[in-house]
Amino acid sequence: MLWYNQIMETLSVKNKRTGGRSAHVMASIRAAVEELIKEVGRERITIPMVAERAGVNPTSIYRRWEDLPTLINDIATYRLDPTRTLPNTGDLRKDLTGWANELVAHYRKPVNAALLRGGASVAGETDSDCLRNRRGEVEVLLGQGNSEGFTAEQVMDHVVAPIVYRVIFHPWDLDDRTAEKLVADLFSLHRAELFSSL
Amino acid sequence: MLWYNQIMETLSVKNKRTGGRSAHVMASIRAAVEELIKEVGRERITIPMVAERAGVNPTSIYRRWEDLPTLINDIATYRLDPTRTLPNTGDLRKDLTGWANELVAHYRKPVNAALLRGGASVAGETDSDCLRNRRGEVEVLLGQGNSEGFTAEQVMDHVVAPIVYRVIFHPWDLDDRTAEKLVADLFSLHRAELFSSL
DNA sequence: TCGTTAATGCAAATGATTTTGCTTTAATTA
DNA sequence: TAATTAAAGCAAAATCATTTGCATTAACGA
């Protein structure tokens, strides 16, 4: 649960009055967007819809945000906390599995999946790769202790990419065995390379 | 270049008249959506915009497609000619590599990448998976001759997903060795399973 | 080629979204 | 607590999207 002033701090457009009513309006709008993203999907949300669900006047939304994409990106900016501690048991396989499981759990929440799809729709040109933090984390995981010869690219290709693919296109195929299976695939791939170099 | 009747066959909503004018209207709409996706981005396209650019009456779009997400998904889904012949040399590895190379070449064109991102933003609900044809093709490739024990899921996870991930988030990492490398990974993964079962 | 009628075009009507001017509420500061 | 004024509410107007009924075009089978 975020406090109202924390909610206010997450917005791209600032108010001068950050307490009481304003914060309550923001919280209602955010809750409404999250509900609606789950119920009707990002593409079918309208501003009047959000206003009605939030019990707020549409004008209040129009005056604060330029347009709907801005609103949704603002509100759905629920991120994996970049300061959280990563698994570090000394066992790379365990760490990767634990980390990938966090990723899966995160993106099984419809709001976060919707955000990723939203990120996808504006990716490619700018440097706004909304997964760049994940690659950074992979590098940390590989760096702490024995990387067993894996590169971040391999982990991104064979663990992160399949998860992302499922989140975006096949969310119903994302279950709590996905992460373990993919890490197992990664490790068998690696062993194969060891064998073939014998 | 698709023929008009091939374009018609790709739509989710069918016409009884598939030639001449209808096909021309479809082709114009498709071209308009492609241009606009590049120019203004998925988020700011409207149906009247598409109609004007296509030189077509908005009514023609409204009557055929339920709404904009459906239209975009339709166009994004069928950009690769679904009737093209797939590689069939008898050598699965060669076939997969050739097919994956087609995929890479296709998505290295900016229009197609933009369409995939557009598809991503409307994915996740219903069965509107704009990559479902790719999975179908994988099943065909595995079905013709020796599948060497691969499942479509494995190919989707370790060949298609990494390509899609790069297309959407890292297009600059998509080069003409990507496909071959990923198929090589897939095969080494498979060999690993053989080894580990010894 | 002709006749049928599906598909498109056109225009008016409807419905929804967005903007605007003004009023009210209440957060903040003194 | 009172004064100030930012932010929210309200309602009417303007804009834009969508639907609808009918006229026109042309695809396709006879």
GROMACS .gro file of C-alpha atoms (C1' of nucleotides) in nm:
model
  456
    1MET     CA    1   0.000   0.000   0.000
    2LEU     CA    2   0.145   0.332  -0.108
    3TRP     CA    3   0.078   0.649   0.084
    4TYR     CA    4  -0.088   0.929  -0.101
    5ASN     CA    5   0.224   1.143  -0.116
    6GLN     CA    6   0.418   0.848  -0.256
    7ILE     CA    7   0.155   0.814  -0.525
    8MET     CA    8   0.189   1.180  -0.609
    9GLU     CA    9   0.565   1.145  -0.643
   10THR     CA   10   0.527   0.885  -0.915
   11LEU     CA   11   0.345   1.114  -1.156
   12SER     CA   12   0.500   1.276  -1.459
   13VAL     CA   13   0.293   1.593  -1.409
   14LYS     CA   14   0.323   1.746  -1.067
   15ASN     CA   15   0.064   1.918  -0.852
   16LYS     CA   16   0.150   2.195  -0.614
   17ARG     CA   17  -0.097   2.051  -0.369
   18THR     CA   18  -0.002   1.697  -0.292
   19GLY     CA   19  -0.216   1.611   0.006
   20GLY     CA   20  -0.574   1.524   0.093
   21ARG     CA   21  -0.812   1.553  -0.197
   22SER     CA   22  -0.559   1.558  -0.480
   23ALA     CA   23  -0.390   1.249  -0.350
   24HIS     CA   24  -0.721   1.077  -0.304
   25VAL     CA   25  -0.819   1.157  -0.662
   26MET     CA   26  -0.486   1.021  -0.785
   27ALA     CA   27  -0.526   0.703  -0.585
   28SER     CA   28  -0.875   0.649  -0.723
   29ILE     CA   29  -0.758   0.708  -1.077
   30ARG     CA   30  -0.472   0.468  -1.035
   31ALA     CA   31  -0.693   0.200  -0.890
   32ALA     CA   32  -0.941   0.253  -1.171
   33VAL     CA   33  -0.676   0.219  -1.441
   34GLU     CA   34  -0.544  -0.100  -1.285
   35GLU     CA   35  -0.890  -0.252  -1.264
   36LEU     CA   36  -0.975  -0.153  -1.618
   37ILE     CA   37  -0.649  -0.279  -1.764
   38LYS     CA   38  -0.737  -0.615  -1.618
   39GLU     CA   39  -1.101  -0.604  -1.723
   40VAL     CA   40  -1.099  -0.458  -2.073
   41GLY     CA   41  -0.730  -0.437  -2.169
   42ARG     CA   42  -0.520  -0.136  -2.233
   43GLU     CA   43  -0.646  -0.076  -2.584
   44ARG     CA   44  -1.008  -0.037  -2.485
   45ILE     CA   45  -0.970   0.202  -2.195
   46THR     CA   46  -1.107   0.555  -2.237
   47ILE     CA   47  -1.064   0.855  -2.013
   48PRO     CA   48  -1.437   0.887  -1.934
   49MET     CA   49  -1.430   0.520  -1.835
   50VAL     CA   50  -1.147   0.581  -1.592
   51ALA     CA   51  -1.318   0.890  -1.453
   52GLU     CA   52  -1.642   0.709  -1.393
   53ARG     CA   53  -1.475   0.412  -1.228
   54ALA     CA   54  -1.265   0.643  -1.013
   55GLY     CA   55  -1.567   0.852  -0.915
   56VAL     CA   56  -1.383   1.156  -1.043
   57ASN     CA   57  -1.469   1.425  -1.294
   58PRO     CA   58  -1.324   1.358  -1.642
   59THR     CA   59  -1.202   1.716  -1.655
   60SER     CA   60  -0.966   1.645  -1.371
   61ILE     CA   61  -0.797   1.384  -1.584
   62TYR     CA   62  -0.795   1.588  -1.902
   63ARG     CA   63  -0.641   1.883  -1.726
   64ARG     CA   64  -0.362   1.684  -1.572
   65TRP     CA   65  -0.260   1.447  -1.847
   66GLU     CA   66  -0.193   1.523  -2.209
   67ASP     CA   67  -0.357   1.205  -2.333
   68LEU     CA   68  -0.444   0.848  -2.251
   69PRO     CA   69  -0.109   0.685  -2.334
   70THR     CA   70   0.059   0.929  -2.097
   71LEU     CA   71  -0.193   0.856  -1.825
   72ILE     CA   72  -0.164   0.482  -1.854
   73ASN     CA   73   0.213   0.482  -1.867
   74ASP     CA   74   0.219   0.709  -1.566
   75ILE     CA   75  -0.017   0.503  -1.359
   76ALA     CA   76   0.099   0.161  -1.466
   77THR     CA   77   0.455   0.244  -1.372
   78TYR     CA   78   0.468  -0.036  -1.127
   79ARG     CA   79   0.817  -0.165  -1.157
   80LEU     CA   80   1.019  -0.438  -1.012
   81ASP     CA   81   1.197  -0.252  -0.736
   82PRO     CA   82   1.544  -0.186  -0.879
   83THR     CA   83   1.692  -0.173  -0.529
   84ARG     CA   84   1.567  -0.512  -0.413
   85THR     CA   85   1.831  -0.770  -0.322
   86LEU     CA   86   1.891  -1.045  -0.576
   87PRO     CA   87   1.924  -1.411  -0.481
   88ASN     CA   88   2.282  -1.497  -0.388
   89THR     CA   89   2.314  -1.849  -0.255
   90GLY     CA   90   2.643  -1.928  -0.427
   91ASP     CA   91   2.455  -2.170  -0.652
   92LEU     CA   92   2.403  -2.002  -0.989
   93ARG     CA   93   2.130  -2.235  -1.099
   94LYS     CA   94   1.933  -2.175  -0.781
   95ASP     CA   95   1.987  -1.800  -0.808
   96LEU     CA   96   1.878  -1.784  -1.172
   97THR     CA   97   1.573  -1.997  -1.099
   98GLY     CA   98   1.474  -1.782  -0.803
   99TRP     CA   99   1.524  -1.463  -0.999
  100ALA     CA  100   1.333  -1.592  -1.301
  101ASN     CA  101   1.053  -1.697  -1.069
  102GLU     CA  102   1.032  -1.341  -0.935
  103LEU     CA  103   1.007  -1.221  -1.293
  104VAL     CA  104   0.729  -1.465  -1.371
  105ALA     CA  105   0.539  -1.378  -1.054
  106HIS     CA  106   0.570  -1.010  -1.131
  107TYR     CA  107   0.441  -1.039  -1.485
  108ARG     CA  108   0.157  -1.269  -1.394
  109LYS     CA  109  -0.005  -0.964  -1.242
  110PRO     CA  110  -0.217  -0.826  -1.524
  111VAL     CA  111  -0.116  -0.467  -1.457
  112ASN     CA  112   0.249  -0.551  -1.506
  113ALA     CA  113   0.182  -0.756  -1.817
  114ALA     CA  114  -0.014  -0.464  -1.959
  115LEU     CA  115   0.275  -0.233  -1.882
  116LEU     CA  116   0.516  -0.461  -2.063
  117ARG     CA  117   0.288  -0.466  -2.368
  118GLY     CA  118   0.271  -0.091  -2.347
  119GLY     CA  119   0.648  -0.074  -2.331
  120ALA     CA  120   0.666  -0.303  -2.632
  121SER     CA  121   0.444  -0.075  -2.834
  122VAL     CA  122   0.683   0.219  -2.794
  123ALA     CA  123   1.014   0.027  -2.796
  124GLY     CA  124   1.269  -0.007  -3.072
  125GLU     CA  125   1.364   0.345  -3.168
  126THR     CA  126   1.439   0.534  -2.853
  127ASP     CA  127   1.661   0.391  -2.582
  128SER     CA  128   1.353   0.316  -2.374
  129ASP     CA  129   1.409  -0.055  -2.337
  130CYS     CA  130   1.191  -0.135  -2.039
  131LEU     CA  131   1.387  -0.459  -1.987
  132ARG     CA  132   1.732  -0.306  -1.963
  133ASN     CA  133   1.723  -0.342  -1.583
  134ARG     CA  134   1.667  -0.712  -1.624
  135ARG     CA  135   1.982  -0.747  -1.833
  136GLY     CA  136   2.170  -0.555  -1.566
  137GLU     CA  137   2.043  -0.797  -1.305
  138VAL     CA  138   2.148  -1.095  -1.516
  139GLU     CA  139   2.497  -0.950  -1.529
  140VAL     CA  140   2.499  -0.916  -1.151
  141LEU     CA  141   2.380  -1.275  -1.106
  142LEU     CA  142   2.649  -1.404  -1.340
  143GLY     CA  143   2.908  -1.185  -1.170
  144GLN     CA  144   2.850  -1.305  -0.816
  145GLY     CA  145   3.045  -1.626  -0.788
  146ASN     CA  146   3.082  -1.884  -1.065
  147SER     CA  147   2.911  -1.781  -1.391
  148GLU     CA  148   2.978  -2.134  -1.523
  149GLY     CA  149   3.065  -1.981  -1.857
  150PHE     CA  150   2.723  -1.835  -1.929
  151THR     CA  151   2.692  -1.501  -2.101
  152ALA     CA  152   2.419  -1.249  -2.027
  153GLU     CA  153   2.311  -1.285  -2.390
  154GLN     CA  154   2.247  -1.657  -2.344
  155VAL     CA  155   2.038  -1.595  -2.034
  156MET     CA  156   1.844  -1.320  -2.209
  157ASP     CA  157   1.784  -1.542  -2.514
  158HIS     CA  158   1.685  -1.862  -2.343
  159VAL     CA  159   1.532  -1.755  -2.012
  160VAL     CA  160   1.416  -1.394  -2.029
  161ALA     CA  161   1.300  -1.388  -2.391
  162PRO     CA  162   1.071  -1.694  -2.357
  163ILE     CA  163   0.920  -1.544  -2.041
  164VAL     CA  164   0.866  -1.209  -2.212
  165TYR     CA  165   0.722  -1.382  -2.516
  166ARG     CA  166   0.470  -1.564  -2.299
  167VAL     CA  167   0.383  -1.256  -2.096
  168ILE     CA  168   0.301  -1.060  -2.408
  169PHE     CA  169   0.147  -1.318  -2.638
  170HIS     CA  170   0.062  -1.624  -2.429
  171PRO     CA  171   0.001  -1.519  -2.070
  172TRP     CA  172  -0.204  -1.833  -2.013
  173ASP     CA  173   0.112  -2.040  -2.076
  174LEU     CA  174   0.300  -1.868  -1.796
  175ASP     CA  175   0.283  -2.093  -1.491
  176ASP     CA  176   0.500  -2.149  -1.189
  177ARG     CA  177   0.704  -2.420  -1.353
  178THR     CA  178   0.803  -2.202  -1.648
  179ALA     CA  179   1.107  -2.044  -1.483
  180GLU     CA  180   1.251  -2.370  -1.358
  181LYS     CA  181   1.204  -2.538  -1.694
  182LEU     CA  182   1.374  -2.258  -1.884
  183VAL     CA  183   1.671  -2.248  -1.650
  184ALA     CA  184   1.697  -2.625  -1.686
  185ASP     CA  185   1.699  -2.579  -2.063
  186LEU     CA  186   1.973  -2.321  -2.030
  187PHE     CA  187   2.187  -2.553  -1.824
  188SER     CA  188   2.138  -2.849  -2.054
  189LEU     CA  189   2.232  -2.625  -2.344
  190HIS     CA  190   2.548  -2.538  -2.162
  191ARG     CA  191   2.634  -2.897  -2.080
  192ALA     CA  192   2.584  -2.979  -2.444
  193GLU     CA  193   2.852  -2.732  -2.535
  194LEU     CA  194   3.084  -2.889  -2.284
  195PHE     CA  195   3.019  -3.231  -2.429
  196SER     CA  196   3.063  -3.120  -2.787
  197SER     CA  197   3.398  -2.961  -2.704
  198LEU     CA  198   3.534  -3.286  -2.560
  199MET     CA  199   0.410  -0.890  -5.295
  200LEU     CA  200   0.075  -1.051  -5.214
  201TRP     CA  201  -0.200  -1.092  -5.468
  202TYR     CA  202  -0.531  -0.937  -5.382
  203ASN     CA  203  -0.702  -1.268  -5.332
  204GLN     CA  204  -0.426  -1.374  -5.096
  205ILE     CA  205  -0.483  -1.056  -4.898
  206MET     CA  206  -0.852  -1.134  -4.871
  207GLU     CA  207  -0.782  -1.482  -4.745
  208THR     CA  208  -0.583  -1.346  -4.455
  209LEU     CA  209  -0.862  -1.144  -4.294
  210SER     CA  210  -1.042  -1.247  -3.981
  211VAL     CA  211  -1.375  -1.132  -4.127
  212LYS     CA  212  -1.455  -1.279  -4.464
  213ASN     CA  213  -1.618  -1.123  -4.768
  214LYS     CA  214  -1.812  -1.320  -5.019
  215ARG     CA  215  -1.659  -1.110  -5.295
  216THR     CA  216  -1.287  -1.139  -5.277
  217GLY     CA  217  -1.165  -0.983  -5.600
  218GLY     CA  218  -1.126  -0.644  -5.766
  219ARG     CA  219  -1.260  -0.360  -5.562
  220SER     CA  220  -1.283  -0.535  -5.228
  221ALA     CA  221  -0.929  -0.653  -5.253
  222HIS     CA  222  -0.814  -0.309  -5.357
  223VAL     CA  223  -0.987  -0.153  -5.057
  224MET     CA  224  -0.824  -0.409  -4.830
  225ALA     CA  225  -0.483  -0.343  -4.979
  226SER     CA  226  -0.525   0.033  -4.934
  227ILE     CA  227  -0.633  -0.009  -4.574
  228ARG     CA  228  -0.343  -0.234  -4.503
  229ALA     CA  229  -0.097   0.009  -4.660
  230ALA     CA  230  -0.251   0.297  -4.467
  231VAL     CA  231  -0.220   0.117  -4.135
  232GLU     CA  232   0.140   0.031  -4.210
  233GLU     CA  233   0.228   0.388  -4.298
  234LEU     CA  234   0.050   0.533  -3.997
  235ILE     CA  235   0.207   0.288  -3.756
  236LYS     CA  236   0.545   0.410  -3.872
  237GLU     CA  237   0.448   0.777  -3.875
  238VAL     CA  238   0.239   0.838  -3.565
  239GLY     CA  239   0.274   0.514  -3.371
  240ARG     CA  240   0.010   0.266  -3.276
  241GLU     CA  241  -0.126   0.475  -2.991
  242ARG     CA  242  -0.242   0.766  -3.202
  243ILE     CA  243  -0.407   0.588  -3.494
  244THR     CA  244  -0.783   0.630  -3.540
  245ILE     CA  245  -1.017   0.465  -3.787
  246PRO     CA  246  -1.105   0.793  -3.965
  247MET     CA  247  -0.731   0.851  -4.005
  248VAL     CA  248  -0.684   0.511  -4.166
  249ALA     CA  249  -0.984   0.567  -4.392
  250GLU     CA  250  -0.861   0.903  -4.512
  251ARG     CA  251  -0.510   0.778  -4.580
  252ALA     CA  252  -0.647   0.476  -4.762
  253GLY     CA  253  -0.883   0.686  -4.971
  254VAL     CA  254  -1.166   0.468  -4.848
  255ASN     CA  255  -1.491   0.544  -4.671
  256PRO     CA  256  -1.472   0.501  -4.293
  257THR     CA  257  -1.794   0.303  -4.311
  258SER     CA  258  -1.615   0.032  -4.503
  259ILE     CA  259  -1.379  -0.016  -4.213
  260TYR     CA  260  -1.646   0.004  -3.943
  261ARG     CA  261  -1.861  -0.250  -4.120
  262ARG     CA  262  -1.583  -0.500  -4.157
  263TRP     CA  263  -1.395  -0.473  -3.831
  264GLU     CA  264  -1.538  -0.458  -3.485
  265ASP     CA  265  -1.285  -0.201  -3.369
  266LEU     CA  266  -0.935  -0.066  -3.409
  267PRO     CA  267  -0.751  -0.327  -3.204
  268THR     CA  268  -0.909  -0.597  -3.418
  269LEU     CA  269  -0.809  -0.419  -3.737
  270ILE     CA  270  -0.451  -0.371  -3.628
  271ASN     CA  271  -0.419  -0.723  -3.505
  272ASP     CA  272  -0.552  -0.851  -3.834
  273ILE     CA  273  -0.295  -0.659  -4.030
  274ALA     CA  274  -0.012  -0.740  -3.793
  275THR     CA  275  -0.089  -1.110  -3.795
  276TYR     CA  276  -0.080  -1.180  -4.161
  277ARG     CA  277   0.207  -0.977  -4.296
  278LEU     CA  278   0.408  -1.288  -4.379
  279ASP     CA  279   0.235  -1.465  -4.665
  280PRO     CA  280   0.066  -1.760  -4.498
  281THR     CA  281   0.056  -1.952  -4.826
  282ARG     CA  282   0.428  -1.935  -4.900
  283THR     CA  283   0.607  -2.268  -4.922
  284LEU     CA  284   0.820  -2.361  -4.624
  285PRO     CA  285   1.170  -2.507  -4.654
  286ASN     CA  286   1.159  -2.884  -4.690
  287THR     CA  287   1.500  -3.031  -4.760
  288GLY     CA  288   1.459  -3.337  -4.540
  289ASP     CA  289   1.718  -3.189  -4.305
  290LEU     CA  290   1.533  -3.040  -4.006
  291ARG     CA  291   1.819  -2.825  -3.893
  292LYS     CA  292   1.858  -2.674  -4.237
  293ASP     CA  293   1.483  -2.620  -4.264
  294LEU     CA  294   1.456  -2.452  -3.924
  295THR     CA  295   1.754  -2.232  -3.997
  296GLY     CA  296   1.615  -2.127  -4.334
  297TRP     CA  297   1.274  -2.058  -4.187
  298ALA     CA  298   1.416  -1.863  -3.893
  299ASN     CA  299   1.624  -1.662  -4.137
  300GLU     CA  300   1.308  -1.568  -4.327
  301LEU     CA  301   1.159  -1.453  -3.999
  302VAL     CA  302   1.462  -1.243  -3.915
  303ALA     CA  303   1.477  -1.090  -4.263
  304HIS     CA  304   1.109  -1.008  -4.242
  305TYR     CA  305   1.129  -0.836  -3.906
  306ARG     CA  306   1.442  -0.645  -3.991
  307LYS     CA  307   1.217  -0.430  -4.210
  308PRO     CA  308   1.107  -0.146  -3.984
  309VAL     CA  309   0.744  -0.159  -4.096
  310ASN     CA  310   0.716  -0.519  -3.992
  311ALA     CA  311   0.885  -0.460  -3.660
  312ALA     CA  312   0.645  -0.173  -3.592
  313LEU     CA  313   0.353  -0.399  -3.676
  314LEU     CA  314   0.479  -0.664  -3.436
  315ARG     CA  315   0.503  -0.401  -3.162
  316GLY     CA  316   0.150  -0.297  -3.250
  317GLY     CA  317   0.041  -0.657  -3.226
  318ALA     CA  318   0.214  -0.684  -2.889
  319SER     CA  319   0.015  -0.394  -2.751
  320VAL     CA  320  -0.317  -0.561  -2.827
  321ALA     CA  321  -0.212  -0.917  -2.740
  322GLY     CA  322  -0.294  -1.112  -2.430
  323GLU     CA  323  -0.670  -1.102  -2.449
  324THR     CA  324  -0.874  -1.362  -2.636
  325ASP     CA  325  -0.690  -1.574  -2.892
  326SER     CA  326  -0.555  -1.278  -3.083
  327ASP     CA  327  -0.199  -1.401  -3.090
  328CYS     CA  328  -0.034  -1.241  -3.392
  329LEU     CA  329   0.234  -1.509  -3.388
  330ARG     CA  330  -0.001  -1.803  -3.401
  331ASN     CA  331   0.083  -1.862  -3.767
  332ARG     CA  332   0.448  -1.897  -3.677
  333ARG     CA  333   0.363  -2.172  -3.431
  334GLY     CA  334   0.159  -2.343  -3.701
  335GLU     CA  335   0.456  -2.327  -3.933
  336VAL     CA  336   0.683  -2.472  -3.667
  337GLU     CA  337   0.445  -2.762  -3.635
  338VAL     CA  338   0.457  -2.815  -4.011
  339LEU     CA  339   0.836  -2.806  -4.012
  340LEU     CA  340   0.853  -3.057  -3.730
  341GLY     CA  341   0.592  -3.274  -3.900
  342GLN     CA  342   0.764  -3.308  -4.235
  343GLY     CA  343   1.018  -3.584  -4.186
  344ASN     CA  344   1.216  -3.640  -3.869
  345SER     CA  345   1.131  -3.400  -3.587
  346GLU     CA  346   1.431  -3.536  -3.394
  347GLY     CA  347   1.219  -3.525  -3.082
  348PHE     CA  348   1.169  -3.148  -3.074
  349THR     CA  349   0.839  -3.003  -2.963
  350ALA     CA  350   0.689  -2.688  -3.107
  351GLU     CA  351   0.712  -2.535  -2.761
  352GLN     CA  352   1.088  -2.580  -2.752
  353VAL     CA  353   1.127  -2.416  -3.090
  354MET     CA  354   0.900  -2.130  -2.987
  355ASP     CA  355   1.092  -2.082  -2.660
  356HIS     CA  356   1.445  -2.102  -2.788
  357VAL     CA  357   1.428  -1.982  -3.148
  358VAL     CA  358   1.115  -1.772  -3.203
  359ALA     CA  359   1.099  -1.601  -2.862
  360PRO     CA  360   1.457  -1.471  -2.873
  361ILE     CA  361   1.398  -1.337  -3.224
  362VAL     CA  362   1.074  -1.169  -3.118
  363TYR     CA  363   1.242  -1.028  -2.810
  364ARG     CA  364   1.515  -0.872  -3.022
  365VAL     CA  365   1.270  -0.742  -3.282
  366ILE     CA  366   1.067  -0.560  -3.019
  367PHE     CA  367   1.325  -0.441  -2.770
  368HIS     CA  368   1.666  -0.477  -2.936
  369PRO     CA  369   1.631  -0.453  -3.314
  370TRP     CA  370   1.996  -0.350  -3.341
  371ASP     CA  371   2.094  -0.694  -3.206
  372LEU     CA  372   1.916  -0.874  -3.486
  373ASP     CA  373   2.171  -0.969  -3.750
  374ASP     CA  374   2.198  -1.238  -4.013
  375ARG     CA  375   2.375  -1.479  -3.784
  376THR     CA  376   2.104  -1.468  -3.519
  377ALA     CA  377   1.888  -1.740  -3.670
  378GLU     CA  378   2.171  -1.984  -3.722
  379LYS     CA  379   2.303  -1.929  -3.372
  380LEU     CA  380   1.965  -1.988  -3.211
  381VAL     CA  381   1.899  -2.305  -3.406
  382ALA     CA  382   2.245  -2.424  -3.308
  383ASP     CA  383   2.153  -2.354  -2.944
  384LEU     CA  384   1.833  -2.550  -2.986
  385PHE     CA  385   2.015  -2.850  -3.125
  386SER     CA  386   2.281  -2.846  -2.856
  387LEU     CA  387   2.004  -2.828  -2.598
  388HIS     CA  388   1.854  -3.135  -2.754
  389ARG     CA  389   2.181  -3.324  -2.758
  390ALA     CA  390   2.223  -3.237  -2.393
  391GLU     CA  391   1.900  -3.416  -2.315
  392LEU     CA  392   2.022  -3.720  -2.501
  393PHE     CA  393   2.345  -3.712  -2.304
  394SER     CA  394   2.178  -3.666  -1.970
  395SER     CA  395   1.952  -3.964  -2.033
  396LEU     CA  396   2.248  -4.193  -2.093
  397DT     C1'  397  -2.298  -1.022  -7.152
  398DC     C1'  398  -2.660  -0.970  -6.813
  399DG     C1'  399  -2.883  -0.990  -6.366
  400DT     C1'  400  -2.829  -1.033  -5.898
  401DT     C1'  401  -2.677  -0.859  -5.494
  402DA     C1'  402  -2.257  -0.803  -5.194
  403DA     C1'  403  -1.968  -0.438  -5.091
  404DT     C1'  404  -1.878   0.025  -5.097
  405DG     C1'  405  -1.993   0.517  -5.087
  406DC     C1'  406  -2.247   0.907  -4.915
  407DA     C1'  407  -2.486   1.191  -4.589
  408DA     C1'  408  -2.744   1.261  -4.201
  409DA     C1'  409  -2.818   1.126  -3.725
  410DT     C1'  410  -2.651   0.962  -3.313
  411DG     C1'  411  -2.333   0.906  -2.957
  412DA     C1'  412  -1.903   0.973  -2.729
  413DT     C1'  413  -1.501   1.241  -2.617
  414DT     C1'  414  -1.263   1.660  -2.530
  415DT     C1'  415  -1.249   2.153  -2.441
  416DT     C1'  416  -1.384   2.569  -2.210
  417DG     C1'  417  -1.560   2.918  -1.881
  418DC     C1'  418  -1.709   2.946  -1.457
  419DT     C1'  419  -1.813   2.790  -0.965
  420DT     C1'  420  -1.703   2.540  -0.564
  421DT     C1'  421  -1.400   2.303  -0.252
  422DA     C1'  422  -1.029   2.250   0.037
  423DA     C1'  423  -0.485   2.235   0.088
  424DT     C1'  424  -0.153   2.536   0.227
  425DT     C1'  425   0.059   2.932   0.445
  426DA     C1'  426   0.073   3.299   0.742
  427DT     C1'  427  -0.829   3.052   1.213
  428DA     C1'  428  -0.851   3.319   0.797
  429DA     C1'  429  -0.686   3.439   0.343
  430DT     C1'  430  -0.514   3.274  -0.065
  431DT     C1'  431  -0.548   3.013  -0.457
  432DA     C1'  432  -0.455   2.544  -0.664
  433DA     C1'  433  -0.722   2.179  -0.787
  434DA     C1'  434  -1.159   1.969  -0.855
  435DG     C1'  435  -1.640   1.992  -1.004
  436DC     C1'  436  -2.005   2.121  -1.315
  437DA     C1'  437  -2.238   2.218  -1.742
  438DA     C1'  438  -2.255   2.376  -2.197
  439DA     C1'  439  -2.020   2.385  -2.635
  440DA     C1'  440  -1.731   2.202  -2.971
  441DT     C1'  441  -1.516   1.836  -3.177
  442DC     C1'  442  -1.465   1.379  -3.319
  443DA     C1'  443  -1.606   0.888  -3.371
  444DT     C1'  444  -1.958   0.569  -3.492
  445DT     C1'  445  -2.398   0.410  -3.668
  446DT     C1'  446  -2.765   0.396  -3.995
  447DG     C1'  447  -3.059   0.417  -4.415
  448DC     C1'  448  -3.034   0.455  -4.867
  449DA     C1'  449  -2.793   0.509  -5.337
  450DT     C1'  450  -2.433   0.352  -5.624
  451DT     C1'  451  -2.086   0.044  -5.793
  452DA     C1'  452  -1.905  -0.360  -5.955
  453DA     C1'  453  -1.791  -0.887  -5.853
  454DC     C1'  454  -1.944  -1.308  -5.989
  455DG     C1'  455  -2.239  -1.673  -6.144
  456DA     C1'  456  -2.569  -1.792  -6.494
   0.00000   0.00000   0.00000
